[in-house]
Each structure stands twice: as structure tokens, then as C-alpha cells.
Amino acid sequence: MSFGQGGPSWGPGDSRTPDWAALADESAARSRRRKWLLIGGGALATAAVAAIVATAVVTANDTGSPGSDKNASDLPAPADLPSDTSQPQPSFSSVAPPPPPDPKDYISDARKDKAPITVDAFFPGKKVTAGDRAHTKGATNRTNNCAATTQGALGSILTSNGCDQVIRATYSSNGVAVTVGLAVFGTEAEAKKAAQQASGGIASLSGAGVPTFCRAGAVCRRTANSYGRYAYFTVGGYTSGKNVTTASKDVYAVGDDLTEFTFRQIRHRGEVQASAAAGAPTA
């Protein structure tokens, strides 16, 4: 008879005598099972610990890209570090520099327009060239009697608006002559009003190789403009006395060239004075 695991076994010859050999074998078998269980459990625990350590090592060294160090890339390179932080740093003013002077300001009021007013200041040289057209300068004139340089109602208009003086210069080209009259005022408003009210016109100026033109009832082309404190007028026609018509392109071309030239001379006067003011030392 045999009992369950852990109980004694009885031999076949004597039911009351234990089978000591069988008991010894069972005891040895149980010891072996416990040993293998302990060894297996230890191996599993060791493997688990090794896996955790390996995972931690991999995680600590995982940078997202091979061969890079995420923490090291956040640090500035030694060359980027300031060598001497005690030196003063540059500073910048928050105040914007003043804008450059406007050239027109210097030709719009007599209190600023201090450059000399002469014939050569506005009509220098011996000719005016525009493209392939050259216009030779003839007679010139400068006078404080503004009305004496006009025809028709323009004289009273200049006088009533405060005209100070008039400079005239005549240019001729291929049988066409044009006189430019530059009237000087104290302010831009006066000059503009005189040009807007213009009636009649500037009187032609002959001489210095240019015969009398645009007189004795001849039909001529007249213009009136202003810029700054200057009003400028032209009268142009044929030296032969022929009347000007809308088909007289040559008269229109010479007149337009001289009108543009006069405007540029006035503007240049303002640019020169504005440039000088910009370069002058401030108090």
C-alpha cells in the first residue's frame, strides 16, 4: 500500500516495514525539483533585471539620430561663449534722424531763398540743348520794373501780386525765336496766383542776332507757369513775322524745351541750397 506524496511506502514482504530505498529516492527527487525551481527563478529574475538595465541604457543614449548627443547639442560651442563680459556693449539711439531738407522749401519763400538772382544764375552759357535740338541764346535783360517787360494785362497782374523783378532771355533756332520771362515774387502763393491770372504775356526781347518778332499784331504762342516763388512765361514765334498755328510744331518744340529748361533751373536752385543746408553744422 502507498499513501499520497509525502507519506511512507511499505515494502511487499512486510506491510508494516517501510521501504527505505524508495523513500530515499523520493526525497532525492524532491530535493532536485526544489533546486531546479530555485535556479530557474533566479535566472528569470536576473534576466528581468538585465532587461531593465539594458532598456535604461538604450533610453539614456537614444538621441533620435545615430551618432548625435541631444544634450550636448544644446550647449554653446566654446567659441560662442563671450570671452570678456565686462566690456561695454554698443548702444543705439531710439531717436530717428531728421528728414533731409526739401529743395522746394528753399525756392518757395524769399526768407530762405538767399542765392544770388542773376541772368547767369538761371540762363547760363550760350545755348540750350534738348535732344538733337540746340537753341542759341540771344539778348538778355533784368529789371525791377516788372510791368515794363510785359504786353497787355500781364503788367498789372505782376505788380498787384508783388513782383520784385523780371529776368528775360531770348533763344533762337532755325527761324524760330522764344523769349522766357522769369518773374520773382516773395512767396509761392504770389507767384502761383500771378501765373493763374495771366493775361496778355511777356514781351519778346530782340537783339544779339535775333530780329524783332511777335510784335505788330503777329500771332504767337504764349505760356504761363510757376514753381516755388517764381512765375515764368514764354512768347514764341517766327522771326519772319509769320503767324503761329496749331500746326507750328517747330515753335511748340522750342517753347516746350525752354519751359522745361527754366523749370529745371529753378528746381536746381532749390537743390543746391537744400544740399548746403544739410551739410552745414547744427548749433
PDB file of C-alpha atoms in Angstrom:
ATOM      1  CA  MET A   1       0.000   0.000   0.000  1.00  0.00           C
ATOM      2  CA  SER A   2       1.223   3.506  -0.671  1.00  0.00           C
ATOM      3  CA  PHE A   3      -0.021   6.850   0.616  1.00  0.00           C
ATOM      4  CA  GLY A   4      -0.084  10.215  -1.113  1.00  0.00           C
ATOM      5  CA  GLN A   5       3.005  12.261  -1.861  1.00  0.00           C
ATOM      6  CA  GLY A   6       4.988  12.893   1.334  1.00  0.00           C
ATOM      7  CA  GLY A   7       3.712   9.729   3.167  1.00  0.00           C
ATOM      8  CA  PRO A   8       5.715   6.474   3.862  1.00  0.00           C
ATOM      9  CA  SER A   9       5.834   3.491   1.436  1.00  0.00           C
ATOM     10  CA  TRP A  10       5.623  -0.077   2.705  1.00  0.00           C
ATOM     11  CA  GLY A  11       7.589  -2.970   1.272  1.00  0.00           C
ATOM     12  CA  PRO A  12       5.931  -6.041  -0.340  1.00  0.00           C
ATOM     13  CA  GLY A  13       7.139  -8.606   2.186  1.00  0.00           C
ATOM     14  CA  ASP A  14       6.110  -6.767   5.308  1.00  0.00           C
ATOM     15  CA  SER A  15       3.212  -4.437   5.234  1.00  0.00           C
ATOM     16  CA  ARG A  16       4.398  -2.835   8.466  1.00  0.00           C
ATOM     17  CA  THR A  17       8.091  -2.254   7.366  1.00  0.00           C
ATOM     18  CA  PRO A  18       8.931   0.930   5.360  1.00  0.00           C
ATOM     19  CA  ASP A  19      10.705   0.666   2.016  1.00  0.00           C
ATOM     20  CA  TRP A  20      13.665   2.792   2.938  1.00  0.00           C
ATOM     21  CA  ALA A  21      15.177   2.705  -0.534  1.00  0.00           C
ATOM     22  CA  ALA A  22      12.005   4.048  -2.129  1.00  0.00           C
ATOM     23  CA  LEU A  23      11.732   6.765   0.491  1.00  0.00           C
ATOM     24  CA  ALA A  24      15.307   7.831  -0.143  1.00  0.00           C
ATOM     25  CA  ASP A  25      14.685   8.019  -3.882  1.00  0.00           C
ATOM     26  CA  GLU A  26      11.555  10.168  -3.382  1.00  0.00           C
ATOM     27  CA  SER A  27      13.422  12.523  -1.032  1.00  0.00           C
ATOM     28  CA  ALA A  28      16.249  12.939  -3.507  1.00  0.00           C
ATOM     29  CA  ALA A  29      13.759  13.657  -6.306  1.00  0.00           C
ATOM     30  CA  ARG A  30      12.049  16.346  -4.262  1.00  0.00           C
ATOM     31  CA  SER A  31      15.388  17.971  -3.462  1.00  0.00           C
ATOM     32  CA  ARG A  32      16.297  18.041  -7.131  1.00  0.00           C
ATOM     33  CA  ARG A  33      12.957  19.687  -8.050  1.00  0.00           C
ATOM     34  CA  ARG A  34      13.402  22.421  -5.424  1.00  0.00           C
ATOM     35  CA  LYS A  35      16.959  23.104  -6.646  1.00  0.00           C
ATOM     36  CA  TRP A  36      15.861  23.471 -10.260  1.00  0.00           C
ATOM     37  CA  LEU A  37      12.984  25.699  -9.247  1.00  0.00           C
ATOM     38  CA  LEU A  38      15.371  27.968  -7.330  1.00  0.00           C
ATOM     39  CA  ILE A  39      17.856  28.076 -10.229  1.00  0.00           C
ATOM     40  CA  GLY A  40      15.099  28.767 -12.773  1.00  0.00           C
ATOM     41  CA  GLY A  41      13.568  31.529 -10.661  1.00  0.00           C
ATOM     42  CA  GLY A  42      16.968  33.169 -10.163  1.00  0.00           C
ATOM     43  CA  ALA A  43      17.676  33.043 -13.873  1.00  0.00           C
ATOM     44  CA  LEU A  44      14.347  34.679 -14.659  1.00  0.00           C
ATOM     45  CA  ALA A  45      14.964  37.430 -12.094  1.00  0.00           C
ATOM     46  CA  THR A  46      18.454  38.016 -13.448  1.00  0.00           C
ATOM     47  CA  ALA A  47      17.113  38.214 -16.996  1.00  0.00           C
ATOM     48  CA  ALA A  48      14.428  40.710 -15.925  1.00  0.00           C
ATOM     49  CA  VAL A  49      16.976  42.940 -14.188  1.00  0.00           C
ATOM     50  CA  ALA A  50      19.283  42.788 -17.203  1.00  0.00           C
ATOM     51  CA  ALA A  51      16.412  43.772 -19.492  1.00  0.00           C
ATOM     52  CA  ILE A  52      15.534  46.759 -17.303  1.00  0.00           C
ATOM     53  CA  VAL A  53      19.157  47.905 -17.171  1.00  0.00           C
ATOM     54  CA  ALA A  54      19.538  47.485 -20.935  1.00  0.00           C
ATOM     55  CA  THR A  55      16.360  49.461 -21.544  1.00  0.00           C
ATOM     56  CA  ALA A  56      17.578  52.283 -19.301  1.00  0.00           C
ATOM     57  CA  VAL A  57      20.928  52.359 -21.089  1.00  0.00           C
ATOM     58  CA  VAL A  58      19.293  52.434 -24.509  1.00  0.00           C
ATOM     59  CA  THR A  59      16.877  55.142 -23.403  1.00  0.00           C
ATOM     60  CA  ALA A  60      19.630  57.288 -21.953  1.00  0.00           C
ATOM     61  CA  ASN A  61      21.663  57.032 -25.179  1.00  0.00           C
ATOM     62  CA  ASP A  62      18.723  57.366 -27.605  1.00  0.00           C
ATOM     63  CA  THR A  63      19.169  60.738 -29.387  1.00  0.00           C
ATOM     64  CA  GLY A  64      16.749  60.257 -32.254  1.00  0.00           C
ATOM     65  CA  SER A  65      19.598  60.044 -34.780  1.00  0.00           C
ATOM     66  CA  PRO A  66      22.704  57.872 -34.919  1.00  0.00           C
ATOM     67  CA  GLY A  67      25.902  59.402 -33.671  1.00  0.00           C
ATOM     68  CA  SER A  68      24.343  62.511 -32.085  1.00  0.00           C
ATOM     69  CA  ASP A  69      24.140  63.681 -28.500  1.00  0.00           C
ATOM     70  CA  LYS A  70      20.893  65.533 -27.758  1.00  0.00           C
ATOM     71  CA  ASN A  71      22.110  67.096 -24.502  1.00  0.00           C
ATOM     72  CA  ALA A  72      25.469  68.105 -25.923  1.00  0.00           C
ATOM     73  CA  SER A  73      23.839  69.884 -28.917  1.00  0.00           C
ATOM     74  CA  ASP A  74      22.018  72.247 -26.573  1.00  0.00           C
ATOM     75  CA  LEU A  75      25.261  73.628 -25.190  1.00  0.00           C
ATOM     76  CA  PRO A  76      27.041  76.522 -26.949  1.00  0.00           C
ATOM     77  CA  ALA A  77      30.342  75.784 -28.549  1.00  0.00           C
ATOM     78  CA  PRO A  78      33.344  77.171 -26.670  1.00  0.00           C
ATOM     79  CA  ALA A  79      33.964  79.708 -29.444  1.00  0.00           C
ATOM     80  CA  ASP A  80      30.424  81.062 -28.997  1.00  0.00           C
ATOM     81  CA  LEU A  81      30.911  81.934 -25.354  1.00  0.00           C
ATOM     82  CA  PRO A  82      31.789  85.590 -24.622  1.00  0.00           C
ATOM     83  CA  SER A  83      35.435  85.986 -23.775  1.00  0.00           C
ATOM     84  CA  ASP A  84      35.045  89.185 -21.764  1.00  0.00           C
ATOM     85  CA  THR A  85      31.616  90.164 -20.432  1.00  0.00           C
ATOM     86  CA  SER A  86      32.984  93.200 -18.606  1.00  0.00           C
ATOM     87  CA  GLN A  87      33.367  95.250 -21.812  1.00  0.00           C
ATOM     88  CA  PRO A  88      30.571  97.811 -22.533  1.00  0.00           C
ATOM     89  CA  GLN A  89      28.077  96.794 -25.217  1.00  0.00           C
ATOM     90  CA  PRO A  90      27.148  99.085 -28.164  1.00  0.00           C
ATOM     91  CA  SER A  91      24.051 101.220 -27.753  1.00  0.00           C
ATOM     92  CA  PHE A  92      21.774 102.714 -30.395  1.00  0.00           C
ATOM     93  CA  SER A  93      19.693 105.878 -30.263  1.00  0.00           C
ATOM     94  CA  SER A  94      15.931 105.443 -30.458  1.00  0.00           C
ATOM     95  CA  VAL A  95      15.554 108.930 -31.941  1.00  0.00           C
ATOM     96  CA  ALA A  96      15.103 108.904 -35.743  1.00  0.00           C
ATOM     97  CA  PRO A  97      17.348 111.279 -37.701  1.00  0.00           C
ATOM     98  CA  PRO A  98      15.626 114.344 -39.137  1.00  0.00           C
ATOM     99  CA  PRO A  99      14.465 114.102 -42.756  1.00  0.00           C
ATOM    100  CA  PRO A 100      16.615 115.789 -45.406  1.00  0.00           C
ATOM    101  CA  PRO A 101      15.623 119.344 -46.346  1.00  0.00           C
ATOM    102  CA  ASP A 102      13.014 119.704 -49.085  1.00  0.00           C
ATOM    103  CA  PRO A 103      14.578 121.635 -52.005  1.00  0.00           C
ATOM    104  CA  LYS A 104      11.270 123.323 -52.770  1.00  0.00           C
ATOM    105  CA  ASP A 105      11.289 124.933 -49.322  1.00  0.00           C
ATOM    106  CA  TYR A 106      14.316 126.967 -50.399  1.00  0.00           C
ATOM    107  CA  ILE A 107      12.679 128.414 -53.504  1.00  0.00           C
ATOM    108  CA  SER A 108       9.210 128.985 -52.066  1.00  0.00           C
ATOM    109  CA  ASP A 109       9.998 131.863 -49.716  1.00  0.00           C
ATOM    110  CA  ALA A 110      12.386 134.796 -50.036  1.00  0.00           C
ATOM    111  CA  ARG A 111      13.462 134.334 -46.406  1.00  0.00           C
ATOM    112  CA  LYS A 112      15.104 131.008 -47.316  1.00  0.00           C
ATOM    113  CA  ASP A 113      15.978 131.628 -50.963  1.00  0.00           C
ATOM    114  CA  LYS A 114      19.226 133.516 -50.424  1.00  0.00           C
ATOM    115  CA  ALA A 115      21.184 132.541 -53.551  1.00  0.00           C
ATOM    116  CA  PRO A 116      22.037 135.429 -55.938  1.00  0.00           C
ATOM    117  CA  ILE A 117      19.396 136.262 -58.554  1.00  0.00           C
ATOM    118  CA  THR A 118      21.195 136.996 -61.838  1.00  0.00           C
ATOM    119  CA  VAL A 119      20.734 136.289 -65.531  1.00  0.00           C
ATOM    120  CA  ASP A 120      23.527 133.709 -65.499  1.00  0.00           C
ATOM    121  CA  ALA A 121      22.099 132.001 -62.406  1.00  0.00           C
ATOM    122  CA  PHE A 122      19.023 130.999 -64.416  1.00  0.00           C
ATOM    123  CA  PHE A 123      20.185 131.201 -68.045  1.00  0.00           C
ATOM    124  CA  PRO A 124      23.888 130.253 -68.095  1.00  0.00           C
ATOM    125  CA  GLY A 125      26.004 129.509 -71.133  1.00  0.00           C
ATOM    126  CA  LYS A 126      25.475 130.380 -74.787  1.00  0.00           C
ATOM    127  CA  LYS A 127      22.866 127.799 -75.778  1.00  0.00           C
ATOM    128  CA  VAL A 128      20.359 125.253 -74.533  1.00  0.00           C
ATOM    129  CA  THR A 129      20.410 121.726 -75.959  1.00  0.00           C
ATOM    130  CA  ALA A 130      17.433 119.384 -75.808  1.00  0.00           C
ATOM    131  CA  GLY A 131      17.942 116.065 -77.540  1.00  0.00           C
ATOM    132  CA  ASP A 132      19.109 116.835 -81.061  1.00  0.00           C
ATOM    133  CA  ARG A 133      17.862 120.445 -80.883  1.00  0.00           C
ATOM    134  CA  ALA A 134      20.181 123.332 -79.980  1.00  0.00           C
ATOM    135  CA  HIS A 135      18.840 126.794 -79.184  1.00  0.00           C
ATOM    136  CA  THR A 136      21.252 129.727 -79.235  1.00  0.00           C
ATOM    137  CA  LYS A 137      20.986 132.392 -76.555  1.00  0.00           C
ATOM    138  CA  GLY A 138      20.469 135.951 -77.766  1.00  0.00           C
ATOM    139  CA  ALA A 139      19.681 139.095 -75.790  1.00  0.00           C
ATOM    140  CA  THR A 140      19.081 139.069 -72.004  1.00  0.00           C
ATOM    141  CA  ASN A 141      17.629 141.637 -69.623  1.00  0.00           C
ATOM    142  CA  ARG A 142      16.992 142.072 -65.890  1.00  0.00           C
ATOM    143  CA  THR A 143      14.821 144.827 -64.370  1.00  0.00           C
ATOM    144  CA  ASN A 144      12.879 145.708 -61.217  1.00  0.00           C
ATOM    145  CA  ASN A 145      10.179 147.309 -63.358  1.00  0.00           C
ATOM    146  CA  CYS A 146       8.103 144.182 -63.865  1.00  0.00           C
ATOM    147  CA  ALA A 147       5.347 145.864 -65.877  1.00  0.00           C
ATOM    148  CA  ALA A 148       7.834 147.178 -68.459  1.00  0.00           C
ATOM    149  CA  THR A 149       8.588 143.615 -69.597  1.00  0.00           C
ATOM    150  CA  THR A 150       5.024 142.732 -70.498  1.00  0.00           C
ATOM    151  CA  GLN A 151       2.283 143.202 -73.079  1.00  0.00           C
ATOM    152  CA  GLY A 152      -1.412 143.578 -72.311  1.00  0.00           C
ATOM    153  CA  ALA A 153      -2.747 142.987 -68.819  1.00  0.00           C
ATOM    154  CA  LEU A 154       0.163 140.936 -67.527  1.00  0.00           C
ATOM    155  CA  GLY A 155       1.999 144.028 -66.252  1.00  0.00           C
ATOM    156  CA  SER A 156      -0.708 144.974 -63.778  1.00  0.00           C
ATOM    157  CA  ILE A 157      -1.126 141.355 -62.738  1.00  0.00           C
ATOM    158  CA  LEU A 158       2.561 141.056 -61.871  1.00  0.00           C
ATOM    159  CA  THR A 159       2.544 144.333 -59.993  1.00  0.00           C
ATOM    160  CA  SER A 160      -0.607 143.593 -57.978  1.00  0.00           C
ATOM    161  CA  ASN A 161       0.813 140.257 -56.840  1.00  0.00           C
ATOM    162  CA  GLY A 162       4.056 141.781 -55.586  1.00  0.00           C
ATOM    163  CA  CYS A 163       6.513 141.096 -58.412  1.00  0.00           C
ATOM    164  CA  ASP A 164      10.052 142.099 -57.392  1.00  0.00           C
ATOM    165  CA  GLN A 165      11.911 141.772 -60.704  1.00  0.00           C
ATOM    166  CA  VAL A 166      11.844 140.082 -64.111  1.00  0.00           C
ATOM    167  CA  ILE A 167      14.700 138.393 -65.975  1.00  0.00           C
ATOM    168  CA  ARG A 168      14.316 137.785 -69.712  1.00  0.00           C
ATOM    169  CA  ALA A 169      16.375 135.715 -72.138  1.00  0.00           C
ATOM    170  CA  THR A 170      15.738 135.007 -75.818  1.00  0.00           C
ATOM    171  CA  TYR A 171      16.736 131.833 -77.686  1.00  0.00           C
ATOM    172  CA  SER A 172      16.513 131.151 -81.416  1.00  0.00           C
ATOM    173  CA  SER A 173      16.711 128.110 -83.683  1.00  0.00           C
ATOM    174  CA  ASN A 174      16.056 127.759 -87.448  1.00  0.00           C
ATOM    175  CA  GLY A 175      13.875 130.836 -87.841  1.00  0.00           C
ATOM    176  CA  VAL A 176      12.054 130.362 -84.515  1.00  0.00           C
ATOM    177  CA  ALA A 177      12.625 132.657 -81.519  1.00  0.00           C
ATOM    178  CA  VAL A 178      11.333 132.329 -77.946  1.00  0.00           C
ATOM    179  CA  THR A 179      11.683 134.790 -75.059  1.00  0.00           C
ATOM    180  CA  VAL A 180      11.474 133.441 -71.495  1.00  0.00           C
ATOM    181  CA  GLY A 181      10.450 135.882 -68.752  1.00  0.00           C
ATOM    182  CA  LEU A 182      11.153 134.852 -65.137  1.00  0.00           C
ATOM    183  CA  ALA A 183       9.182 136.924 -62.586  1.00  0.00           C
ATOM    184  CA  VAL A 184      10.393 136.817 -58.964  1.00  0.00           C
ATOM    185  CA  PHE A 185       7.966 137.080 -56.017  1.00  0.00           C
ATOM    186  CA  GLY A 186       8.272 136.961 -52.258  1.00  0.00           C
ATOM    187  CA  THR A 187       6.214 133.784 -51.769  1.00  0.00           C
ATOM    188  CA  GLU A 188       4.990 130.742 -53.649  1.00  0.00           C
ATOM    189  CA  ALA A 189       1.356 131.855 -53.269  1.00  0.00           C
ATOM    190  CA  GLU A 190       2.038 135.161 -55.032  1.00  0.00           C
ATOM    191  CA  ALA A 191       3.791 133.506 -57.963  1.00  0.00           C
ATOM    192  CA  LYS A 192       1.093 130.874 -58.367  1.00  0.00           C
ATOM    193  CA  LYS A 193      -1.660 133.483 -58.350  1.00  0.00           C
ATOM    194  CA  ALA A 194       0.116 135.600 -60.974  1.00  0.00           C
ATOM    195  CA  ALA A 195       0.502 132.593 -63.285  1.00  0.00           C
ATOM    196  CA  GLN A 196      -3.130 131.587 -62.839  1.00  0.00           C
ATOM    197  CA  GLN A 197      -4.353 135.124 -63.587  1.00  0.00           C
ATOM    198  CA  ALA A 198      -2.016 135.616 -66.559  1.00  0.00           C
ATOM    199  CA  SER A 199      -3.479 137.586 -69.451  1.00  0.00           C
ATOM    200  CA  GLY A 200      -1.553 139.203 -72.277  1.00  0.00           C
ATOM    201  CA  GLY A 201       2.027 137.991 -71.963  1.00  0.00           C
ATOM    202  CA  ILE A 202       5.697 138.639 -71.618  1.00  0.00           C
ATOM    203  CA  ALA A 203       7.127 140.995 -74.257  1.00  0.00           C
ATOM    204  CA  SER A 204       9.577 139.488 -76.763  1.00  0.00           C
ATOM    205  CA  LEU A 205      13.192 140.617 -76.453  1.00  0.00           C
ATOM    206  CA  SER A 206      15.156 141.052 -79.677  1.00  0.00           C
ATOM    207  CA  GLY A 207      18.839 141.800 -80.217  1.00  0.00           C
ATOM    208  CA  ALA A 208      22.146 139.909 -80.227  1.00  0.00           C
ATOM    209  CA  GLY A 209      21.429 138.457 -83.647  1.00  0.00           C
ATOM    210  CA  VAL A 210      17.669 137.959 -83.176  1.00  0.00           C
ATOM    211  CA  PRO A 211      15.390 140.310 -85.133  1.00  0.00           C
ATOM    212  CA  THR A 212      12.149 141.705 -83.753  1.00  0.00           C
ATOM    213  CA  PHE A 213       9.466 139.024 -83.505  1.00  0.00           C
ATOM    214  CA  CYS A 214       5.984 138.601 -82.069  1.00  0.00           C
ATOM    215  CA  ARG A 215       5.171 142.294 -82.436  1.00  0.00           C
ATOM    216  CA  ALA A 216       2.888 144.367 -84.679  1.00  0.00           C
ATOM    217  CA  GLY A 217      -0.027 142.009 -84.252  1.00  0.00           C
ATOM    218  CA  ALA A 218       1.753 138.767 -85.148  1.00  0.00           C
ATOM    219  CA  VAL A 219       0.097 135.651 -83.724  1.00  0.00           C
ATOM    220  CA  CYS A 220       2.495 133.896 -81.344  1.00  0.00           C
ATOM    221  CA  ARG A 221       2.343 131.155 -78.759  1.00  0.00           C
ATOM    222  CA  ARG A 222       2.316 132.191 -75.071  1.00  0.00           C
ATOM    223  CA  THR A 223       2.618 130.094 -71.902  1.00  0.00           C
ATOM    224  CA  ALA A 224       2.460 130.783 -68.136  1.00  0.00           C
ATOM    225  CA  ASN A 225       3.678 128.531 -65.278  1.00  0.00           C
ATOM    226  CA  SER A 226       5.013 128.806 -61.738  1.00  0.00           C
ATOM    227  CA  TYR A 227       7.233 126.844 -59.370  1.00  0.00           C
ATOM    228  CA  GLY A 228       8.121 127.981 -55.896  1.00  0.00           C
ATOM    229  CA  ARG A 229       8.221 131.769 -55.730  1.00  0.00           C
ATOM    230  CA  TYR A 230       8.920 132.078 -59.454  1.00  0.00           C
ATOM    231  CA  ALA A 231       6.411 132.560 -62.269  1.00  0.00           C
ATOM    232  CA  TYR A 232       7.790 132.031 -65.763  1.00  0.00           C
ATOM    233  CA  PHE A 233       6.289 132.988 -69.104  1.00  0.00           C
ATOM    234  CA  THR A 234       7.217 132.385 -72.736  1.00  0.00           C
ATOM    235  CA  VAL A 235       6.343 134.024 -76.038  1.00  0.00           C
ATOM    236  CA  GLY A 236       7.445 132.254 -79.218  1.00  0.00           C
ATOM    237  CA  GLY A 237       7.035 132.727 -82.953  1.00  0.00           C
ATOM    238  CA  TYR A 238       8.720 133.067 -86.311  1.00  0.00           C
ATOM    239  CA  THR A 239      11.409 135.680 -86.888  1.00  0.00           C
ATOM    240  CA  SER A 240       9.889 136.151 -90.342  1.00  0.00           C
ATOM    241  CA  GLY A 241       6.691 137.501 -88.786  1.00  0.00           C
ATOM    242  CA  LYS A 242       4.604 134.532 -89.914  1.00  0.00           C
ATOM    243  CA  ASN A 243       1.693 133.671 -87.654  1.00  0.00           C
ATOM    244  CA  VAL A 244       1.871 130.639 -85.398  1.00  0.00           C
ATOM    245  CA  THR A 245      -0.849 127.976 -85.758  1.00  0.00           C
ATOM    246  CA  THR A 246      -1.540 124.667 -84.047  1.00  0.00           C
ATOM    247  CA  ALA A 247       0.419 123.052 -86.863  1.00  0.00           C
ATOM    248  CA  SER A 248       3.583 125.011 -85.974  1.00  0.00           C
ATOM    249  CA  LYS A 249       5.345 122.067 -84.318  1.00  0.00           C
ATOM    250  CA  ASP A 250       8.741 123.745 -84.504  1.00  0.00           C
ATOM    251  CA  VAL A 251       7.562 126.738 -82.459  1.00  0.00           C
ATOM    252  CA  TYR A 252       5.934 124.434 -79.913  1.00  0.00           C
ATOM    253  CA  ALA A 253       9.082 122.304 -79.646  1.00  0.00           C
ATOM    254  CA  VAL A 254      11.384 125.275 -78.940  1.00  0.00           C
ATOM    255  CA  GLY A 255       8.915 126.761 -76.463  1.00  0.00           C
ATOM    256  CA  ASP A 256       8.493 123.454 -74.632  1.00  0.00           C
ATOM    257  CA  ASP A 257      12.258 122.925 -74.448  1.00  0.00           C
ATOM    258  CA  LEU A 258      12.810 126.333 -72.863  1.00  0.00           C
ATOM    259  CA  THR A 259       9.878 125.954 -70.475  1.00  0.00           C
ATOM    260  CA  GLU A 260      11.329 122.643 -69.247  1.00  0.00           C
ATOM    261  CA  PHE A 261      14.812 124.158 -69.036  1.00  0.00           C
ATOM    262  CA  THR A 262      13.577 127.084 -66.909  1.00  0.00           C
ATOM    263  CA  PHE A 263      11.716 124.759 -64.549  1.00  0.00           C
ATOM    264  CA  ARG A 264      14.845 122.635 -64.099  1.00  0.00           C
ATOM    265  CA  GLN A 265      16.952 125.704 -63.375  1.00  0.00           C
ATOM    266  CA  ILE A 266      14.556 126.828 -60.643  1.00  0.00           C
ATOM    267  CA  ARG A 267      14.459 123.344 -59.109  1.00  0.00           C
ATOM    268  CA  HIS A 268      18.251 123.055 -59.254  1.00  0.00           C
ATOM    269  CA  ARG A 269      18.478 126.310 -57.336  1.00  0.00           C
ATOM    270  CA  GLY A 270      16.452 124.731 -54.530  1.00  0.00           C
ATOM    271  CA  GLU A 271      18.515 121.511 -54.587  1.00  0.00           C
ATOM    272  CA  VAL A 272      21.789 123.399 -54.247  1.00  0.00           C
ATOM    273  CA  GLN A 273      20.572 125.393 -51.255  1.00  0.00           C
ATOM    274  CA  ALA A 274      18.989 122.341 -49.568  1.00  0.00           C
ATOM    275  CA  SER A 275      22.220 120.375 -50.014  1.00  0.00           C
ATOM    276  CA  ALA A 276      24.228 123.207 -48.498  1.00  0.00           C
ATOM    277  CA  ALA A 277      21.844 123.375 -45.533  1.00  0.00           C
ATOM    278  CA  ALA A 278      22.069 119.604 -44.961  1.00  0.00           C
ATOM    279  CA  GLY A 279      25.852 119.766 -44.838  1.00  0.00           C
ATOM    280  CA  ALA A 280      26.026 122.778 -42.532  1.00  0.00           C
ATOM    281  CA  PRO A 281      26.892 122.085 -38.852  1.00  0.00           C
ATOM    282  CA  THR A 282      23.977 122.283 -36.417  1.00  0.00           C
ATOM    283  CA  ALA A 283      24.057 124.519 -33.372  1.00  0.00           C
TER     284      ALA A 283
END
